Coordinates of C-alpha atoms and ligand atoms in Angstrom, one line a residue:
M158 CA 31.9 76.0 105.4
S159 CA 35.3 74.7 104.5
D160 CA 37.2 76.8 106.8
Y161 CA 36.5 75.0 110.0
R162 CA 39.7 74.3 112.0
T163 CA 40.6 71.7 114.7
D164 CA 41.7 73.8 117.7
I165 CA 39.5 74.2 120.4
D166 CA 39.5 78.1 119.9
F167 CA 37.6 77.5 116.7
A168 CA 34.7 75.7 118.8
T169 CA 34.7 78.6 121.1
D170 CA 34.7 81.4 118.8
M171 CA 31.6 79.7 116.9
D172 CA 29.9 79.3 120.2
R173 CA 30.5 82.8 120.9
A174 CA 29.3 84.1 117.6
D175 CA 26.2 81.9 117.5
A176 CA 23.1 83.7 117.2
L177 CA 21.2 80.8 118.8
K178 CA 23.4 80.2 121.8
D179 CA 21.2 81.2 124.6
Y180 CA 18.6 78.6 123.8
R181 CA 20.9 75.8 125.5
D182 CA 19.8 77.5 128.9
R183 CA 16.1 76.7 128.2
F184 CA 17.0 73.0 128.7
Y185 CA 17.9 70.9 131.2
V186 CA 21.2 69.0 130.3
P187 CA 22.0 65.9 132.3
Q188 CA 24.9 65.9 134.3
T189 CA 27.6 63.5 134.8
K190 CA 28.4 61.8 138.3
D191 CA 30.9 64.4 139.0
G192 CA 28.3 67.5 138.3
E193 CA 29.5 68.4 134.8
A194 CA 27.1 68.9 132.1
C195 CA 26.9 65.8 129.8
I196 CA 27.8 65.8 126.0
Y197 CA 24.4 65.1 125.1
L198 CA 24.2 64.1 121.6
C199 CA 21.2 61.7 121.9
G200 CA 18.6 64.2 120.6
N201 CA 17.5 61.9 117.7
S202 CA 16.6 59.4 120.5
L203 CA 15.3 61.6 123.2
G204 CA 15.3 65.3 123.2
L205 CA 16.1 67.1 126.3
Q206 CA 13.5 68.8 128.8
P207 CA 12.6 72.3 128.0
K208 CA 12.5 74.2 131.4
T209 CA 9.2 75.5 130.6
V210 CA 7.7 72.2 130.6
A211 CA 7.1 71.7 134.5
D212 CA 5.2 75.0 134.4
A213 CA 3.2 73.8 131.6
L214 CA 2.4 70.6 133.3
T215 CA 1.6 72.3 136.7
Q216 CA -0.9 74.7 135.1
E217 CA -3.2 71.7 133.8
L218 CA -2.6 69.8 137.3
E219 CA -3.5 73.1 139.1
D220 CA -6.6 73.4 136.9
W221 CA -7.6 69.8 137.3
K222 CA -7.2 70.2 141.3
T223 CA -9.4 73.3 141.4
L224 CA -12.0 72.8 138.6
G225 CA -12.4 69.3 138.1
V226 CA -14.5 68.5 135.1
E227 CA -14.9 72.3 134.5
G228 CA -11.5 72.3 133.1
H229 CA -12.8 71.2 129.9
F230 CA -14.3 74.7 129.3
H231 CA -12.6 76.8 132.1
A232 CA -9.1 75.7 132.5
K233 CA -6.6 78.5 131.3
N234 CA -6.1 76.4 128.2
P235 CA -9.5 74.8 128.2
W236 CA -8.9 71.0 127.8
L237 CA -11.7 70.5 125.2
P238 CA -10.0 72.5 122.4
Y239 CA -6.6 71.9 123.7
H240 CA -5.1 69.9 120.9
E241 CA -5.8 73.1 118.3
F242 CA -3.7 75.1 120.4
L243 CA -0.8 73.3 118.8
T244 CA -2.1 73.3 115.1
E245 CA -0.7 76.2 113.7
Q246 CA 2.7 75.8 115.3
Q247 CA 2.6 72.0 114.1
A248 CA 1.8 73.1 110.4
R249 CA 4.5 75.7 110.2
L250 CA 7.1 72.8 111.3
V251 CA 6.2 70.5 108.4
G252 CA 5.1 72.8 105.9
A253 CA 1.4 72.1 106.1
K254 CA -2.0 73.7 106.1
P255 CA -3.2 74.0 109.7
A256 CA -6.4 71.7 108.7
E257 CA -3.6 69.2 107.4
V258 CA -2.3 68.5 110.9
V259 CA -3.3 67.1 114.4
A260 CA -1.5 65.8 117.3
M261 CA -3.1 62.4 118.5
N262 CA -1.9 59.1 119.7
S263 CA 1.7 57.8 119.1
L264 CA 3.4 57.2 116.2
T265 CA 2.9 53.6 115.3
V266 CA -0.6 53.9 116.0
N267 CA -1.0 57.0 113.6
L268 CA 0.8 55.0 111.1
H269 CA -1.9 51.9 111.3
L270 CA -4.7 54.5 111.2
M271 CA -3.3 56.0 108.4
M272 CA -2.8 52.6 106.5
V273 CA -6.5 52.0 107.0
S274 CA -7.4 54.9 105.2
F275 CA -4.4 54.9 102.4
Y276 CA -3.5 51.5 102.1
R277 CA -6.3 50.2 99.9
P278 CA -4.9 47.2 98.1
T279 CA -6.4 45.6 94.6
P280 CA -5.6 42.3 93.6
D281 CA -3.1 44.0 91.0
K282 CA -1.9 46.8 93.0
Y283 CA -1.3 45.6 96.4
K284 CA 2.4 45.8 97.4
I285 CA 4.2 48.3 99.9
L286 CA 7.6 49.7 99.4
I287 CA 9.7 50.7 102.4
E288 CA 13.3 51.4 102.8
G289 CA 15.6 48.5 103.4
G290 CA 16.7 49.0 107.1
A291 CA 13.3 50.8 108.0
F292 CA 12.8 51.2 111.6
P293 CA 11.4 47.5 113.0
S294 CA 7.8 49.0 114.1
D295 CA 7.4 50.4 110.5
R296 CA 8.1 47.1 109.1
Y297 CA 6.2 45.1 111.7
A298 CA 3.3 47.5 110.9
V299 CA 3.3 47.3 107.2
A300 CA 3.9 43.6 107.3
S301 CA 0.7 43.2 109.4
Q302 CA -1.3 45.5 107.3
L303 CA -0.3 43.2 104.3
R304 CA -1.3 40.2 106.2
F305 CA -4.5 41.8 107.3
H306 CA -5.8 42.3 103.8
G307 CA -4.7 38.7 103.0
F308 CA -1.5 38.9 101.3
D309 CA 2.1 37.5 102.3
P310 CA 4.8 39.7 103.1
A311 CA 7.4 37.7 101.5
D312 CA 5.7 38.7 98.3
G313 CA 3.9 41.9 99.1
L314 CA 6.7 44.0 101.1
L315 CA 9.2 45.3 98.9
E316 CA 12.4 46.9 100.5
L317 CA 14.9 49.2 98.7
K318 CA 18.4 48.2 99.3
P319 CA 21.3 50.5 98.4
R320 CA 23.8 49.3 96.0
D321 CA 26.5 46.5 97.3
G322 CA 29.1 48.3 99.3
E323 CA 27.2 51.6 99.8
A324 CA 25.3 52.6 102.9
A325 CA 22.7 55.2 101.7
L326 CA 20.2 54.6 98.9
R327 CA 20.7 56.5 95.6
Q328 CA 17.8 58.5 94.5
E329 CA 18.1 57.5 90.8
D330 CA 18.0 54.2 92.1
I331 CA 14.5 54.9 94.1
E332 CA 12.8 56.7 91.3
D333 CA 13.8 53.6 88.7
F334 CA 12.6 51.2 91.1
I335 CA 9.3 52.9 91.4
A336 CA 9.1 53.4 87.8
K337 CA 9.6 49.8 87.2
E338 CA 7.4 48.2 90.0
G339 CA 4.9 51.0 90.5
D340 CA 2.1 49.3 88.7
A341 CA 1.8 46.8 91.6
I342 CA 2.6 49.0 94.4
A343 CA -0.3 50.5 96.5
L344 CA 1.5 52.4 98.9
I345 CA 5.1 53.8 99.6
L346 CA 6.2 54.5 103.1
I347 CA 9.8 55.9 103.8
G348 CA 11.4 57.4 106.7
G349 CA 11.9 60.7 105.9
V350 CA 15.3 60.5 107.7
N351 CA 16.3 56.9 108.2
Y352 CA 16.9 56.2 111.7
Y353 CA 20.0 54.3 111.4
T354 CA 21.8 55.5 108.5
G355 CA 20.7 59.4 109.0
Q356 CA 20.2 59.5 105.3
L357 CA 17.5 62.1 104.3
F358 CA 15.3 61.4 101.5
D359 CA 14.2 63.7 98.7
M360 CA 10.4 63.6 99.8
K361 CA 9.3 65.9 97.0
R362 CA 10.8 63.5 94.3
I363 CA 9.7 60.1 95.7
T364 CA 6.3 61.9 96.0
Q365 CA 6.2 62.7 92.5
A366 CA 7.5 59.6 91.1
G367 CA 5.0 57.6 93.2
H368 CA 2.1 59.4 92.2
D369 CA 3.1 59.2 88.5
K370 CA 2.6 55.2 88.9
G371 CA -0.4 55.9 90.9
C372 CA 0.8 55.2 94.6
V373 CA 0.0 56.6 97.6
V374 CA 3.0 58.2 99.3
G375 CA 3.2 58.6 103.0
F376 CA 6.3 59.4 105.1
D377 CA 7.5 58.5 108.8
L378 CA 9.0 61.5 109.9
A379 CA 10.2 60.5 113.4
H380 CA 13.6 61.9 112.6
A381 CA 12.8 64.8 110.2
T382 CA 10.4 66.9 112.2
G383 CA 12.1 69.4 114.2
N384 CA 15.5 68.3 112.2
V385 CA 15.0 69.4 108.7
P386 CA 12.5 71.9 107.0
M387 CA 9.9 70.3 105.0
R388 CA 7.0 71.3 102.8
L389 CA 4.6 68.4 103.0
H390 CA 1.5 70.6 101.6
D391 CA 3.3 71.6 98.4
W392 CA 5.3 68.2 97.8
G393 CA 1.7 66.6 97.6
V394 CA 2.6 64.1 100.2
D395 CA -0.7 62.0 100.9
F396 CA 0.2 61.6 104.6
A397 CA 2.8 61.5 107.2
C398 CA 3.2 60.8 110.8
W399 CA 5.8 61.7 113.6
C400 CA 6.7 61.3 117.1
S401 CA 7.3 64.1 119.4
Y402 CA 9.9 63.0 122.0
K403 CA 13.1 63.2 119.6
Y404 CA 14.1 66.3 117.8
L405 CA 10.7 68.0 119.3
N406 CA 11.7 67.8 123.1
A407 CA 8.2 66.9 124.4
G408 CA 9.3 63.9 126.6
P409 CA 9.2 59.9 126.5
G410 CA 6.2 58.8 124.9
S411 CA 4.7 62.1 124.3
V412 CA 1.8 62.7 121.7
A413 CA 2.4 62.0 118.2
G414 CA 1.5 64.4 115.0
C415 CA 0.1 63.5 111.9
F416 CA -0.8 65.2 108.6
V417 CA -3.4 64.3 106.0
H418 CA -3.1 66.1 102.8
E419 CA -6.0 68.3 102.2
K420 CA -7.0 66.6 99.1
H421 CA -7.8 63.7 101.3
G422 CA -8.9 65.5 104.6
D423 CA -11.5 67.1 102.7
N424 CA -13.2 63.7 101.6
P425 CA -15.4 62.8 104.7
D426 CA -15.8 59.5 102.6
L427 CA -12.6 57.9 102.9
P428 CA -12.6 54.7 104.8
R429 CA -11.3 55.1 108.4
F430 CA -11.6 53.8 111.8
G431 CA -14.0 56.4 113.8
G432 CA -13.9 57.7 117.1
W433 CA -15.9 60.5 118.8
W434 CA -13.0 63.0 118.9
G435 CA -12.9 62.7 115.1
H436 CA -16.7 63.7 115.0
D437 CA -18.0 66.8 113.6
K438 CA -17.4 69.4 116.9
E439 CA -20.8 70.9 116.5
T440 CA -22.6 67.9 117.0
R441 CA -20.4 65.7 118.9
F442 CA -21.9 66.1 122.4
K443 CA -25.3 65.5 120.7
M444 CA -24.2 61.8 121.0
G445 CA -26.0 60.7 117.9
P446 CA -25.4 57.2 116.6
D447 CA -23.6 58.1 113.1
F448 CA -20.1 59.2 112.6
D449 CA -19.7 62.7 110.9
A450 CA -15.9 63.2 110.3
I451 CA -14.3 66.5 111.1
R452 CA -13.0 68.0 107.8
G453 CA -9.1 67.7 107.7
A454 CA -6.9 65.6 109.8
E455 CA -8.7 66.1 112.9
G456 CA -11.1 64.0 111.4
W457 CA -8.8 61.0 112.2
Q458 CA -8.9 61.4 116.0
L459 CA -10.2 58.7 118.2
S460 CA -10.3 59.6 121.6
N461 CA -10.1 63.1 123.7
P462 CA -6.2 63.5 124.2
P463 CA -3.9 63.4 127.2
I464 CA -3.6 66.8 128.2
L465 CA -0.7 66.5 130.4
S466 CA 1.2 65.1 127.4
L467 CA 0.0 67.9 125.1
A468 CA 0.9 70.5 127.3
A469 CA 4.5 69.3 127.2
V470 CA 4.2 69.3 123.2
K471 CA 3.1 72.7 123.2
A472 CA 5.9 73.9 125.7
S473 CA 8.3 72.6 122.9
L474 CA 6.4 73.9 120.0
D475 CA 6.4 77.2 121.5
I476 CA 10.5 77.6 121.3
F477 CA 10.3 75.9 117.8
D478 CA 8.2 78.4 116.7
E479 CA 10.2 81.3 118.3
V480 CA 13.4 80.3 116.6
G481 CA 11.7 78.8 113.4
I482 CA 12.9 75.4 111.6
D483 CA 14.9 77.3 109.0
A484 CA 17.3 79.3 111.4
L485 CA 17.5 75.9 113.4
H486 CA 18.6 73.8 110.3
A487 CA 21.2 76.7 109.2
K488 CA 23.1 76.0 112.5
S489 CA 22.5 72.1 112.3
M490 CA 24.1 72.0 108.7
H491 CA 27.1 73.9 110.7
L492 CA 27.2 71.8 113.5
T493 CA 27.0 68.7 112.0
G494 CA 29.6 69.8 109.1
Y495 CA 32.0 70.6 111.9
M496 CA 31.6 67.1 113.4
E497 CA 32.2 65.6 110.3
F498 CA 35.2 67.9 109.6
L499 CA 36.8 66.9 112.9
L500 CA 36.1 63.1 112.3
D501 CA 37.5 63.2 109.0
A502 CA 40.7 65.2 110.4
L503 CA 41.5 62.3 112.3
D504 CA 42.3 60.4 109.2
S505 CA 41.6 56.9 110.6
A506 CA 40.9 53.8 109.2
A507 CA 39.3 52.7 112.5
F508 CA 35.6 53.9 111.5
S509 CA 33.8 55.2 108.7
V510 CA 30.7 57.8 108.5
M511 CA 28.1 55.9 107.0
T512 CA 25.5 59.1 106.8
P513 CA 25.7 60.9 103.6
R514 CA 28.5 63.4 102.8
D515 CA 26.0 65.6 101.1
P516 CA 24.4 68.1 103.7
E517 CA 21.4 68.3 101.6
A518 CA 20.9 64.4 102.0
R519 CA 21.1 64.4 105.9
G520 CA 19.8 66.0 109.1
A521 CA 21.9 66.6 112.3
Q522 CA 22.8 62.8 112.8
L523 CA 25.9 61.2 111.7
S524 CA 26.5 57.1 112.3
I525 CA 29.7 56.4 112.8
V526 CA 30.8 52.7 111.8
V527 CA 33.4 51.6 114.2
H528 CA 35.4 48.4 112.3
E529 CA 36.4 46.8 115.6
G530 CA 35.4 46.9 119.2
G531 CA 32.7 49.5 118.7
R532 CA 31.0 48.6 121.8
Q533 CA 33.9 49.4 124.0
V534 CA 34.3 52.7 122.2
F535 CA 30.7 53.4 123.0
D536 CA 31.1 52.4 126.6
A537 CA 34.3 54.4 127.1
L538 CA 32.2 57.3 125.6
T539 CA 29.7 56.8 128.0
E540 CA 32.0 56.5 131.0
Q541 CA 33.5 60.0 130.0
G542 CA 29.8 61.9 130.1
V543 CA 29.1 61.4 126.3
V544 CA 25.5 60.5 125.5
C545 CA 25.0 59.1 122.3
D546 CA 23.6 55.5 121.3
W547 CA 24.6 52.3 120.3
R548 CA 23.4 50.2 117.3
E549 CA 24.1 46.8 116.7
P550 CA 26.5 45.6 115.4
D551 CA 29.0 48.1 115.0
C552 CA 27.1 51.8 114.8
I553 CA 27.5 54.8 117.2
R554 CA 25.0 57.3 116.2
V555 CA 25.5 61.1 117.3
A556 CA 23.2 63.9 116.6
P557 CA 24.4 67.5 117.5
V558 CA 21.1 69.2 118.1
P559 CA 21.1 73.0 117.1
L560 CA 18.7 74.0 119.8
Y561 CA 21.0 73.0 122.7
N562 CA 24.4 71.5 121.6
T563 CA 27.3 73.7 121.2
F564 CA 30.4 73.7 118.9
T565 CA 32.5 73.0 122.1
D566 CA 30.3 69.9 122.7
V567 CA 31.2 68.6 119.2
H568 CA 34.7 69.2 119.9
E569 CA 34.7 67.5 123.1
F570 CA 33.2 64.6 121.8
V571 CA 35.5 64.1 118.7
R572 CA 38.4 64.6 121.2
I573 CA 37.2 61.8 123.4
F574 CA 36.3 59.6 120.7
A575 CA 39.6 60.3 118.9
E576 CA 41.2 58.7 122.3
Q577 CA 39.3 55.6 121.8
I578 CA 40.3 55.0 118.5
G579 CA 43.4 53.2 118.4
N580 CA 45.4 54.4 115.7
A581 CA 44.2 57.9 115.7
E582 CA 45.9 58.9 119.0
Q583 CA 48.3 61.2 117.8
K584 CA 45.9 63.1 115.7
A585 CA 43.9 63.5 119.0
E586 CA 46.8 64.8 121.1
A587 CA 47.0 67.5 118.5
M588 CA 43.3 68.8 119.1
Ligands
PLP370 C1 11.5 56.0 112.5 C2 10.7 55.4 113.5 N1 9.4 54.9 113.5 C3 8.6 54.5 114.5 C4 9.2 54.5 115.7 C5 8.2 54.0 116.8 O1 7.6 54.9 117.5 P1 6.5 54.8 118.6 O2 6.9 53.8 119.7 O3 6.3 56.3 119.2 O4 5.0 54.4 118.1 C6 10.4 55.1 116.1 C7 10.9 55.0 117.5 O5 12.1 55.6 117.7 C8 11.2 55.4 115.0 O6 12.5 55.8 115.3

């Protein structure tokens, strides 16, 4: 949309016309010490609490209180199959078949479990390719997997770096690299949306490029799930993992999600770490000695899951399912595009946006590099009720989330930000 305007009336008009505006009321928005709603732009780190979560947890606590162990079978939402209640909604969110997804564990744990099955190095094909500047946990995980298999990360870990002077990777550079080095690469593991730059990768093309060279291709979707639409099944992605506490609003440390493409899920002989919750449901309670994996992603489960956490994930997925990721994404493009427009209108050399300008190459997040005194700018934003986050050495990440952020939030944020950016003061006054 090119006809954005900088005046506040434009923001209030956009909010009034927003078909999704009522969803904001479904969430608790933290308040400043003066009792005003914060400008919460941190849903890429921890999403807000849906108001339905408390009731969802209370239901399980009540059933536990009144039924004890019988809750496994007779709770309103029986605990034995509880994770299955999330399956269809999760599948819709990431573009998967139901049998390809499961809610389990947490993100880094799932990355390791996936690598047990999908990082199968040989003496000639053993390298792992990640994006430069990947989330540290991913880097630690792949480096430890390399060492675990007897390889030195200094040789076996490949990191795609952007060109000099550029913050984002170019798609053609990614594909060229895979074409050139792919014969030695066993696994490609990329963040669907990079946590730092906010770059959204073309997962379909990366998967294709990897498969052309016989590599397994997986994605860390921590910053992509609930943020951008995906078609993991159609793209042929081998596996993917995501957390549920960012855009998915399911609460700190809540149960994560995992995708295993059906071409692998239907293969019970694929090496994996076993646990009783991944064992065939018909015979699980016969307590036999031999592991018989459930077909599909469920076959990677280890333990019976934490129901209280799953209840929060379910409450959140209910909202996503009601709105639909396509409608959310359509609003998200407007909100983030509007923020970009307002930032550009400041016409300031004091900062730059490192996130790709192409709306197809990003999600909700913009990463703003403040060239001098960024930490002070961030502290001043915090002081004035803006919740965003600071990433060393000079980056402020902001994510207007379409479920609960407004155009007015975005306008307020840029107005306050502009006040802090010395040479843009006059522009700020004009807003
Ligand atoms: C991209 C990415 N990967 C991995 C993690 C680690 O997640 P967890 O602590 O749930 O394993 C995070 C956490 O923020 C993340 O942003």
